[in-house]
mmCIF file of C-alpha atoms and ligand atoms in Angstrom:
data_model
loop_
_atom_site.group_PDB
_atom_site.id
_atom_site.type_symbol
_atom_site.label_atom_id
_atom_site.label_comp_id
_atom_site.label_asym_id
_atom_site.label_seq_id
_atom_site.Cartn_x
_atom_site.Cartn_y
_atom_site.Cartn_z
ATOM 1 C CA MET A 113 91.776 78.660 131.881
ATOM 2 C CA GLN A 114 89.122 79.706 129.366
ATOM 3 C CA THR A 115 90.735 82.002 126.833
ATOM 4 C CA ILE A 116 93.969 81.259 125.010
ATOM 5 C CA ALA A 117 95.798 83.725 122.763
ATOM 6 C CA ILE A 118 98.209 82.627 120.064
ATOM 7 C CA VAL A 119 100.729 85.081 118.649
ATOM 8 C CA GLY A 120 102.077 83.880 115.289
ATOM 9 C CA LEU A 121 99.588 81.814 113.316
ATOM 10 C CA GLY A 122 101.862 79.547 111.286
ATOM 11 C CA LEU A 123 102.262 75.773 111.308
ATOM 12 C CA ILE A 124 102.646 75.474 115.086
ATOM 13 C CA GLY A 125 100.431 78.401 116.181
ATOM 14 C CA GLY A 126 97.721 77.402 113.698
ATOM 15 C CA SER A 127 97.797 73.755 114.786
ATOM 16 C CA LEU A 128 97.536 74.776 118.460
ATOM 17 C CA GLY A 129 94.604 77.021 117.553
ATOM 18 C CA LEU A 130 92.774 74.185 115.795
ATOM 19 C CA ASP A 131 93.260 71.928 118.827
ATOM 20 C CA PHE A 132 92.358 74.463 121.509
ATOM 21 C CA SER A 133 89.229 75.489 119.549
ATOM 22 C CA ARG A 134 88.267 71.821 119.213
ATOM 23 C CA LEU A 135 88.815 71.393 122.974
ATOM 24 C CA GLY A 136 86.329 74.179 123.736
ATOM 25 C CA TYR A 137 88.639 77.087 124.599
ATOM 26 C CA ARG A 138 88.008 80.563 123.272
ATOM 27 C CA VAL A 139 90.999 81.172 121.013
ATOM 28 C CA LEU A 140 92.325 84.618 120.099
ATOM 29 C CA GLY A 141 94.945 84.966 117.371
ATOM 30 C CA VAL A 142 97.461 87.662 116.523
ATOM 31 C CA ALA A 143 99.298 87.568 113.206
ATOM 32 C CA ARG A 144 101.591 89.970 111.442
ATOM 33 C CA ARG A 145 99.559 90.070 108.229
ATOM 34 C CA PRO A 146 95.782 90.669 107.967
ATOM 35 C CA GLU A 147 95.566 87.868 105.338
ATOM 36 C CA THR A 148 96.786 85.383 107.966
ATOM 37 C CA VAL A 149 94.139 86.580 110.440
ATOM 38 C CA ALA A 150 91.462 86.213 107.745
ATOM 39 C CA MET A 151 92.614 82.703 106.834
ATOM 40 C CA ALA A 152 92.749 81.677 110.522
ATOM 41 C CA LEU A 153 89.159 82.871 111.053
ATOM 42 C CA LYS A 154 87.988 81.121 107.886
ATOM 43 C CA ARG A 155 89.651 77.810 108.854
ATOM 44 C CA GLY A 156 88.222 77.891 112.405
ATOM 45 C CA VAL A 157 91.694 78.163 113.939
ATOM 46 C CA ILE A 158 90.668 81.149 116.095
ATOM 47 C CA HIS A 159 87.439 82.785 117.257
ATOM 48 C CA GLN A 160 88.756 86.320 117.116
ATOM 49 C CA GLY A 161 91.862 87.737 115.455
ATOM 50 C CA SER A 162 93.884 90.885 115.019
ATOM 51 C CA THR A 163 97.221 92.221 113.897
ATOM 52 C CA ASP A 164 97.270 94.222 117.151
ATOM 53 C CA LEU A 165 98.967 92.575 120.135
ATOM 54 C CA SER A 166 96.605 94.268 122.601
ATOM 55 C CA LEU A 167 94.156 91.419 121.819
ATOM 56 C CA VAL A 168 96.102 89.241 124.305
ATOM 57 C CA ALA A 169 94.699 91.353 127.193
ATOM 58 C CA GLU A 170 91.686 89.023 127.445
ATOM 59 C CA ALA A 171 93.717 85.810 127.575
ATOM 60 C CA ASP A 172 94.448 83.522 130.542
ATOM 61 C CA GLY A 173 97.273 81.863 128.597
ATOM 62 C CA VAL A 174 99.390 83.225 125.731
ATOM 63 C CA PHE A 175 101.443 81.094 123.314
ATOM 64 C CA LEU A 176 104.257 82.843 121.438
ATOM 65 C CA CYS A 177 104.544 80.964 118.128
ATOM 66 C CA THR A 178 106.629 83.307 115.973
ATOM 67 C CA PRO A 179 110.069 82.487 114.548
ATOM 68 C CA ILE A 180 112.782 82.135 117.228
ATOM 69 C CA ASP A 181 114.473 85.459 116.472
ATOM 70 C CA ARG A 182 111.227 87.391 116.993
ATOM 71 C CA VAL A 183 110.179 85.833 120.318
ATOM 72 C CA ILE A 184 111.910 88.160 122.816
ATOM 73 C CA GLU A 185 110.976 91.309 120.912
ATOM 74 C CA ILE A 186 107.329 90.221 120.643
ATOM 75 C CA ALA A 187 107.234 89.184 124.317
ATOM 76 C CA GLN A 188 108.389 92.700 125.251
ATOM 77 C CA GLN A 189 105.409 94.098 123.321
ATOM 78 C CA VAL A 190 102.966 91.498 124.697
ATOM 79 C CA VAL A 191 103.813 91.819 128.404
ATOM 80 C CA PRO A 192 102.317 95.305 128.992
ATOM 81 C CA HIS A 193 98.906 93.966 127.843
ATOM 82 C CA LEU A 194 98.824 90.769 129.943
ATOM 83 C CA LYS A 195 96.378 90.067 132.771
ATOM 84 C CA ALA A 196 98.227 89.897 136.128
ATOM 85 C CA GLU A 197 98.024 86.084 136.400
ATOM 86 C CA ALA A 198 98.204 85.184 132.692
ATOM 87 C CA ILE A 199 100.582 82.375 131.800
ATOM 88 C CA LEU A 200 103.030 83.130 128.991
ATOM 89 C CA THR A 201 104.713 80.315 127.059
ATOM 90 C CA ASP A 202 106.601 79.854 123.807
ATOM 91 C CA VAL A 203 107.030 76.966 121.365
ATOM 92 C CA SER A 204 110.574 77.664 120.176
ATOM 93 C CA SER A 205 112.903 74.813 119.314
ATOM 94 C CA VAL A 206 115.682 76.360 121.418
ATOM 95 C CA LYS A 207 115.348 77.187 125.084
ATOM 96 C CA GLY A 208 118.673 78.233 126.678
ATOM 97 C CA ALA A 209 118.959 81.391 124.569
ATOM 98 C CA LEU A 210 115.366 82.474 125.290
ATOM 99 C CA VAL A 211 114.141 81.228 128.683
ATOM 100 C CA PRO A 212 116.236 83.530 130.944
ATOM 101 C CA GLY A 213 115.186 86.659 129.021
ATOM 102 C CA LEU A 214 111.530 85.649 128.899
ATOM 103 C CA THR A 215 111.491 84.710 132.608
ATOM 104 C CA ALA A 216 112.929 88.138 133.405
ATOM 105 C CA LEU A 217 110.124 89.754 131.390
ATOM 106 C CA TRP A 218 107.196 87.910 132.988
ATOM 107 C CA PRO A 219 106.948 85.957 136.313
ATOM 108 C CA HIS A 220 104.355 83.556 134.864
ATOM 109 C CA PHE A 221 106.496 82.454 131.895
ATOM 110 C CA ILE A 222 107.202 78.765 131.203
ATOM 111 C CA GLY A 223 109.228 77.621 128.188
ATOM 112 C CA GLY A 224 107.744 74.941 125.975
ATOM 113 C CA HIS A 225 108.598 73.006 122.821
ATOM 114 C CA PRO A 226 106.065 70.826 121.035
ATOM 115 C CA MET A 227 108.158 68.384 119.041
ATOM 116 C CA ALA A 228 106.055 67.974 115.933
ATOM 117 C CA GLY A 229 106.892 69.488 112.608
ATOM 118 C CA LYS A 230 106.614 69.335 108.868
ATOM 119 C CA ALA A 231 108.885 70.210 105.962
ATOM 120 C CA GLU A 232 106.505 73.060 105.030
ATOM 121 C CA ALA A 233 105.727 76.162 107.053
ATOM 122 C CA GLY A 234 102.722 78.441 107.388
ATOM 123 C CA LEU A 235 99.082 78.362 108.394
ATOM 124 C CA ALA A 236 98.025 76.515 105.239
ATOM 125 C CA VAL A 237 99.735 73.328 106.489
ATOM 126 C CA ALA A 238 98.507 73.610 110.108
ATOM 127 C CA GLU A 239 96.437 70.641 111.233
ATOM 128 C CA ALA A 240 94.442 69.403 114.225
ATOM 129 C CA HIS A 241 95.963 66.624 116.353
ATOM 130 C CA LEU A 242 99.485 67.516 115.162
ATOM 131 C CA PHE A 243 100.824 67.040 118.704
ATOM 132 C CA ARG A 244 98.981 63.823 119.563
ATOM 133 C CA GLY A 245 101.482 61.172 120.677
ATOM 134 C CA ARG A 246 104.416 63.561 120.132
ATOM 135 C CA PRO A 247 106.779 64.841 122.826
ATOM 136 C CA TYR A 248 106.010 68.254 124.334
ATOM 137 C CA VAL A 249 108.848 69.558 126.515
ATOM 138 C CA LEU A 250 108.324 72.073 129.320
ATOM 139 C CA THR A 251 111.414 73.790 130.720
ATOM 140 C CA PRO A 252 110.537 75.191 134.179
ATOM 141 C CA THR A 253 113.229 76.959 136.190
ATOM 142 C CA ALA A 254 113.742 77.639 139.902
ATOM 143 C CA ASP A 255 111.578 80.767 139.394
ATOM 144 C CA THR A 256 108.582 78.909 137.922
ATOM 145 C CA VAL A 257 105.326 79.176 139.907
ATOM 146 C CA PRO A 258 104.189 75.563 140.623
ATOM 147 C CA GLN A 259 100.525 76.353 139.775
ATOM 148 C CA ASP A 260 101.612 77.691 136.366
ATOM 149 C CA LEU A 261 103.492 74.490 135.659
ATOM 150 C CA ASP A 262 100.405 72.468 136.644
ATOM 151 C CA ALA A 263 98.209 74.556 134.329
ATOM 152 C CA MET A 264 100.629 74.190 131.402
ATOM 153 C CA ALA A 265 100.934 70.458 132.060
ATOM 154 C CA GLY A 266 97.128 70.227 131.930
ATOM 155 C CA LEU A 267 97.041 71.955 128.515
ATOM 156 C CA VAL A 268 99.774 69.716 127.123
ATOM 157 C CA ASP A 269 97.909 66.638 128.360
ATOM 158 C CA GLN A 270 94.733 67.802 126.598
ATOM 159 C CA LEU A 271 96.716 67.932 123.347
ATOM 160 C CA GLU A 272 97.427 64.219 124.024
ATOM 161 C CA ALA A 273 101.131 64.947 123.718
ATOM 162 C CA ARG A 274 103.812 63.064 125.672
ATOM 163 C CA ARG A 275 104.871 65.570 128.330
ATOM 164 C CA TYR A 276 108.479 65.932 129.525
ATOM 165 C CA CYS A 277 110.113 68.429 131.911
ATOM 166 C CA CYS A 278 113.800 69.310 131.875
ATOM 167 C CA SER A 279 116.112 72.305 132.167
ATOM 168 C CA PRO A 280 116.596 74.589 129.140
ATOM 169 C CA GLN A 281 120.218 73.385 128.845
ATOM 170 C CA GLU A 282 119.294 69.695 128.927
ATOM 171 C CA HIS A 283 116.614 70.395 126.330
ATOM 172 C CA ASP A 284 119.075 72.137 124.007
ATOM 173 C CA GLN A 285 121.703 69.376 124.111
ATOM 174 C CA ALA A 286 119.061 66.667 123.615
ATOM 175 C CA VAL A 287 117.422 68.421 120.647
ATOM 176 C CA ALA A 288 120.849 69.166 119.162
ATOM 177 C CA TRP A 289 121.250 65.372 118.920
ATOM 178 C CA ILE A 290 117.858 64.381 117.597
ATOM 179 C CA SER A 291 116.624 67.463 115.743
ATOM 180 C CA HIS A 292 119.295 70.038 114.925
ATOM 181 C CA LEU A 293 122.154 67.646 114.017
ATOM 182 C CA PRO A 294 119.830 65.585 111.756
ATOM 183 C CA VAL A 295 118.956 68.722 109.752
ATOM 184 C CA MET A 296 122.652 69.388 109.143
ATOM 185 C CA VAL A 297 123.436 65.723 108.369
ATOM 186 C CA SER A 298 120.491 65.448 105.996
ATOM 187 C CA SER A 299 121.337 68.683 104.178
ATOM 188 C CA SER A 300 125.020 67.607 103.869
ATOM 189 C CA LEU A 301 123.806 64.366 102.289
ATOM 190 C CA ILE A 302 121.808 66.277 99.668
ATOM 191 C CA GLN A 303 124.753 68.636 99.044
ATOM 192 C CA ALA A 304 127.140 65.669 98.672
ATOM 193 C CA CYS A 305 124.874 64.127 96.005
ATOM 194 C CA GLN A 306 124.777 67.477 94.238
ATOM 195 C CA GLN A 307 128.595 67.365 94.012
ATOM 196 C CA GLU A 308 128.455 64.403 91.585
ATOM 197 C CA PRO A 309 130.472 65.851 88.682
ATOM 198 C CA LYS A 310 128.671 64.025 85.854
ATOM 199 C CA PRO A 311 125.222 65.575 85.217
ATOM 200 C CA GLU A 312 123.863 62.381 83.639
ATOM 201 C CA LEU A 313 124.862 60.353 86.729
ATOM 202 C CA ARG A 314 123.301 62.934 89.027
ATOM 203 C CA GLN A 315 120.067 62.705 87.013
ATOM 204 C CA LEU A 316 120.157 58.913 87.219
ATOM 205 C CA ALA A 317 120.631 59.084 91.010
ATOM 206 C CA GLN A 318 117.684 61.490 91.224
ATOM 207 C CA ALA A 319 115.537 59.106 89.177
ATOM 208 C CA LEU A 320 116.513 56.083 91.293
ATOM 209 C CA ALA A 321 116.064 57.785 94.684
ATOM 210 C CA SER A 322 113.349 55.969 96.614
ATOM 211 C CA SER A 323 112.168 55.436 100.180
ATOM 212 C CA GLY A 324 115.633 55.283 101.797
ATOM 213 C CA PHE A 325 116.643 58.615 100.308
ATOM 214 C CA TYR A 326 113.222 60.041 101.120
ATOM 215 C CA ASP A 327 113.703 59.204 104.809
ATOM 216 C CA THR A 328 117.290 60.427 105.062
ATOM 217 C CA SER A 329 116.816 63.645 103.061
ATOM 218 C CA ARG A 330 113.471 64.783 104.506
ATOM 219 C CA VAL A 331 114.673 67.178 107.202
ATOM 220 C CA GLY A 332 117.451 68.513 104.950
ATOM 221 C CA GLY A 333 114.738 69.578 102.507
ATOM 222 C CA GLY A 334 112.852 71.677 105.067
ATOM 223 C CA VAL A 335 112.553 75.454 105.251
ATOM 224 C CA PRO A 336 116.057 77.012 105.476
ATOM 225 C CA GLU A 337 114.971 79.729 107.902
ATOM 226 C CA LEU A 338 114.210 77.222 110.678
ATOM 227 C CA GLY A 339 117.493 75.293 110.282
ATOM 228 C CA THR A 340 119.490 78.522 110.275
ATOM 229 C CA LEU A 341 117.771 79.752 113.445
ATOM 230 C CA MET A 342 118.327 76.372 115.178
ATOM 231 C CA ALA A 343 122.066 76.621 114.484
ATOM 232 C CA ARG A 344 122.274 80.292 115.401
ATOM 233 C CA TYR A 345 120.463 79.930 118.719
ATOM 234 C CA ASN A 346 121.803 76.471 119.704
ATOM 235 C CA ARG A 347 125.315 76.884 118.318
ATOM 236 C CA GLU A 348 127.412 75.326 121.069
ATOM 237 C CA ALA A 349 125.323 72.199 121.569
ATOM 238 C CA LEU A 350 125.120 71.758 117.785
ATOM 239 C CA LEU A 351 128.896 72.158 117.357
ATOM 240 C CA SER A 352 129.629 69.483 119.965
ATOM 241 C CA SER A 353 127.127 67.129 118.267
ATOM 242 C CA ILE A 354 128.653 67.781 114.832
ATOM 243 C CA ALA A 355 132.148 67.019 116.218
ATOM 244 C CA LEU A 356 131.055 63.626 117.593
ATOM 245 C CA TYR A 357 129.130 62.877 114.404
ATOM 246 C CA GLN A 358 132.203 63.620 112.262
ATOM 247 C CA ARG A 359 134.154 61.187 114.457
ATOM 248 C CA GLN A 360 131.619 58.420 113.717
ATOM 249 C CA LEU A 361 131.685 59.148 109.991
ATOM 250 C CA GLY A 362 135.497 59.057 110.139
ATOM 251 C CA GLN A 363 135.297 55.655 111.811
ATOM 252 C CA ILE A 364 133.045 54.308 109.048
ATOM 253 C CA ARG A 365 135.374 55.702 106.398
ATOM 254 C CA ALA A 366 138.408 54.067 108.083
ATOM 255 C CA LEU A 367 136.639 50.686 108.302
ATOM 256 C CA VAL A 368 135.711 50.792 104.606
ATOM 257 C CA GLU A 369 139.179 51.989 103.565
ATOM 258 C CA VAL A 370 140.905 49.030 105.259
ATOM 259 C CA GLU A 371 138.120 46.663 104.156
ATOM 260 C CA ASP A 372 137.331 45.727 107.759
ATOM 261 C CA TRP A 373 133.948 44.212 106.933
ATOM 262 C CA ASP A 374 133.597 42.520 110.336
ATOM 263 C CA GLY A 375 134.246 45.883 111.979
ATOM 264 C CA LEU A 376 131.677 47.579 109.774
ATOM 265 C CA HIS A 377 129.154 44.820 110.469
ATOM 266 C CA HIS A 378 129.720 45.280 114.204
ATOM 267 C CA PHE A 379 129.257 49.071 113.844
ATOM 268 C CA LEU A 380 126.001 48.642 111.898
ATOM 269 C CA ALA A 381 124.745 45.936 114.298
ATOM 270 C CA GLN A 382 125.245 48.373 117.172
ATOM 271 C CA THR A 383 123.259 51.114 115.399
ATOM 272 C CA GLN A 384 120.518 48.652 114.429
ATOM 273 C CA ALA A 385 120.180 47.658 118.102
ATOM 274 C CA ALA A 386 120.304 51.281 119.338
ATOM 275 C CA ARG A 387 117.720 52.831 116.978
ATOM 276 C CA PRO A 388 114.486 51.562 118.616
ATOM 277 C CA ALA A 389 115.348 53.519 121.776
ATOM 278 C CA TYR A 390 115.059 56.713 119.709
ATOM 279 C CA VAL A 391 112.196 56.085 117.303
ATOM 280 C CA ASP A 392 108.961 54.220 117.281
ATOM 281 C CA ASP A 393 108.323 52.733 113.850
ATOM 282 C CA ALA A 394 104.588 52.957 114.512
ATOM 283 C CA LEU A 395 104.759 56.776 114.282
HETATM 284 P P1 NAP B 1121 105.758 79.426 110.473
HETATM 285 O O1 NAP B 1121 104.842 78.376 109.970
HETATM 286 O O2 NAP B 1121 106.678 80.101 109.537
HETATM 287 O O3 NAP B 1121 104.876 80.533 111.218
HETATM 288 C C1 NAP B 1121 105.433 81.648 111.821
HETATM 289 C C2 NAP B 1121 104.331 82.629 112.034
HETATM 290 O O4 NAP B 1121 104.885 83.734 112.748
HETATM 291 C C3 NAP B 1121 103.741 83.153 110.728
HETATM 292 O O5 NAP B 1121 102.367 82.913 110.730
HETATM 293 C C4 NAP B 1121 104.040 84.638 110.763
HETATM 294 O O6 NAP B 1121 102.914 85.458 110.481
HETATM 295 C C5 NAP B 1121 104.327 84.902 112.205
HETATM 296 N N1 NAP B 1121 105.268 86.005 112.380
HETATM 297 C C6 NAP B 1121 106.486 86.148 111.858
HETATM 298 N N2 NAP B 1121 107.024 87.299 112.263
HETATM 299 C C7 NAP B 1121 106.086 87.870 113.046
HETATM 300 C C8 NAP B 1121 106.013 89.073 113.753
HETATM 301 N N3 NAP B 1121 107.051 89.916 113.745
HETATM 302 N N4 NAP B 1121 104.874 89.347 114.452
HETATM 303 C C9 NAP B 1121 103.829 88.487 114.485
HETATM 304 N N5 NAP B 1121 103.844 87.329 113.822
HETATM 305 C C10 NAP B 1121 104.955 87.035 113.126
HETATM 306 O O7 NAP B 1121 106.675 78.849 111.656
HETATM 307 P P2 NAP B 1121 106.437 77.590 112.584
HETATM 308 O O8 NAP B 1121 107.010 76.395 111.918
HETATM 309 O O9 NAP B 1121 105.034 77.570 113.070
HETATM 310 O O10 NAP B 1121 107.438 77.952 113.775
HETATM 311 C C11 NAP B 1121 107.084 78.864 114.775
HETATM 312 C C12 NAP B 1121 107.840 78.497 116.032
HETATM 313 O O11 NAP B 1121 107.609 77.117 116.313
HETATM 314 C C13 NAP B 1121 109.350 78.672 115.951
HETATM 315 O O12 NAP B 1121 109.789 79.253 117.141
HETATM 316 C C14 NAP B 1121 109.886 77.255 115.862
HETATM 317 O O13 NAP B 1121 111.134 77.139 116.525
HETATM 318 C C15 NAP B 1121 108.826 76.469 116.598
HETATM 319 N N6 NAP B 1121 108.686 75.077 116.175
HETATM 320 C C16 NAP B 1121 108.658 74.766 114.854
HETATM 321 C C17 NAP B 1121 108.528 73.433 114.476
HETATM 322 C C18 NAP B 1121 108.505 73.043 113.026
HETATM 323 O O14 NAP B 1121 108.860 71.917 112.684
HETATM 324 N N7 NAP B 1121 108.110 73.913 112.144
HETATM 325 C C19 NAP B 1121 108.398 72.426 115.448
HETATM 326 C C20 NAP B 1121 108.373 72.803 116.790
HETATM 327 C C21 NAP B 1121 108.531 74.136 117.150
HETATM 328 P P3 NAP B 1121 102.380 85.842 109.017
HETATM 329 O O15 NAP B 1121 101.701 84.612 108.504
HETATM 330 O O16 NAP B 1121 101.393 86.910 109.311
HETATM 331 O O17 NAP B 1121 103.550 86.264 108.212
#
């Protein structure tokens, strides 16, 4: 693979462009707005850019990096321009709602999800090495061409990401737990604080908020478009995660209500022991 095209030059598309340029690929970029193309050229994200999707005709691999609700429609416009053997992939945070439609559109499609993000969106916050050490999930299906999977795996490895393969459905339930549910939990936390009826107390809480609140509120303070699309396109998995989460919160409430401090200690000891399996404090 020599030439990579990126459609959608925002946080994820821009960061991929910076990395693939750094790795020596020729990178082509397609954005919706000419200003984004100009900024991508200026920042060295891409070698050549356009607002016209026909630019992808020269690419050996094409990454669709637009918002989730635009991916299928843009893929339909991209496919007529693709080289016969070009690999098509996406970076969307949901897979089950997209992979079947995209596979039907192009035989060399493989779903992907680089699990690295920021609270901000857009090309201005794109950065090189964003995916280093982070998970990058590929979701091949029974229709996937083995050589395409090998080529995608090679690209992911060059990004120094931690590569995983699973089905689109397994991906969606897993990310509902560790990505989509946390956005809803974190935003409910911020909303709950906002319900404090006394303005002076709310202001005091805002002034006293420190690292603990920073950590727990971060994903609830992200761009609303992304959270809304996650819920819309991963609704069932998210609903089942919310139901189990509510049960845990109910358990904590019951323990506190009856002043079962041993029970609460046991609950918190279990979560303290479980957390390292999910997160590496070195990250
Ligand atoms: P973003 O920063 O908002 O960038 C989206 C880009 O898509 C923008 O540059 C925008 O172009 C372009 N775009 C929007 N509509 C378009 C259209 N109709 N035609 C062509 N380009 C269009 O978003 P992002 O955070 O990079 O997210 C993009 C994808 O990555 C989403 O599918 C998301 O699920 C996935 N993802 C996001 C994260 C995260 O934390 N942000 C993490 C992993 C995966 P203009 O600049 O020209 O308007």
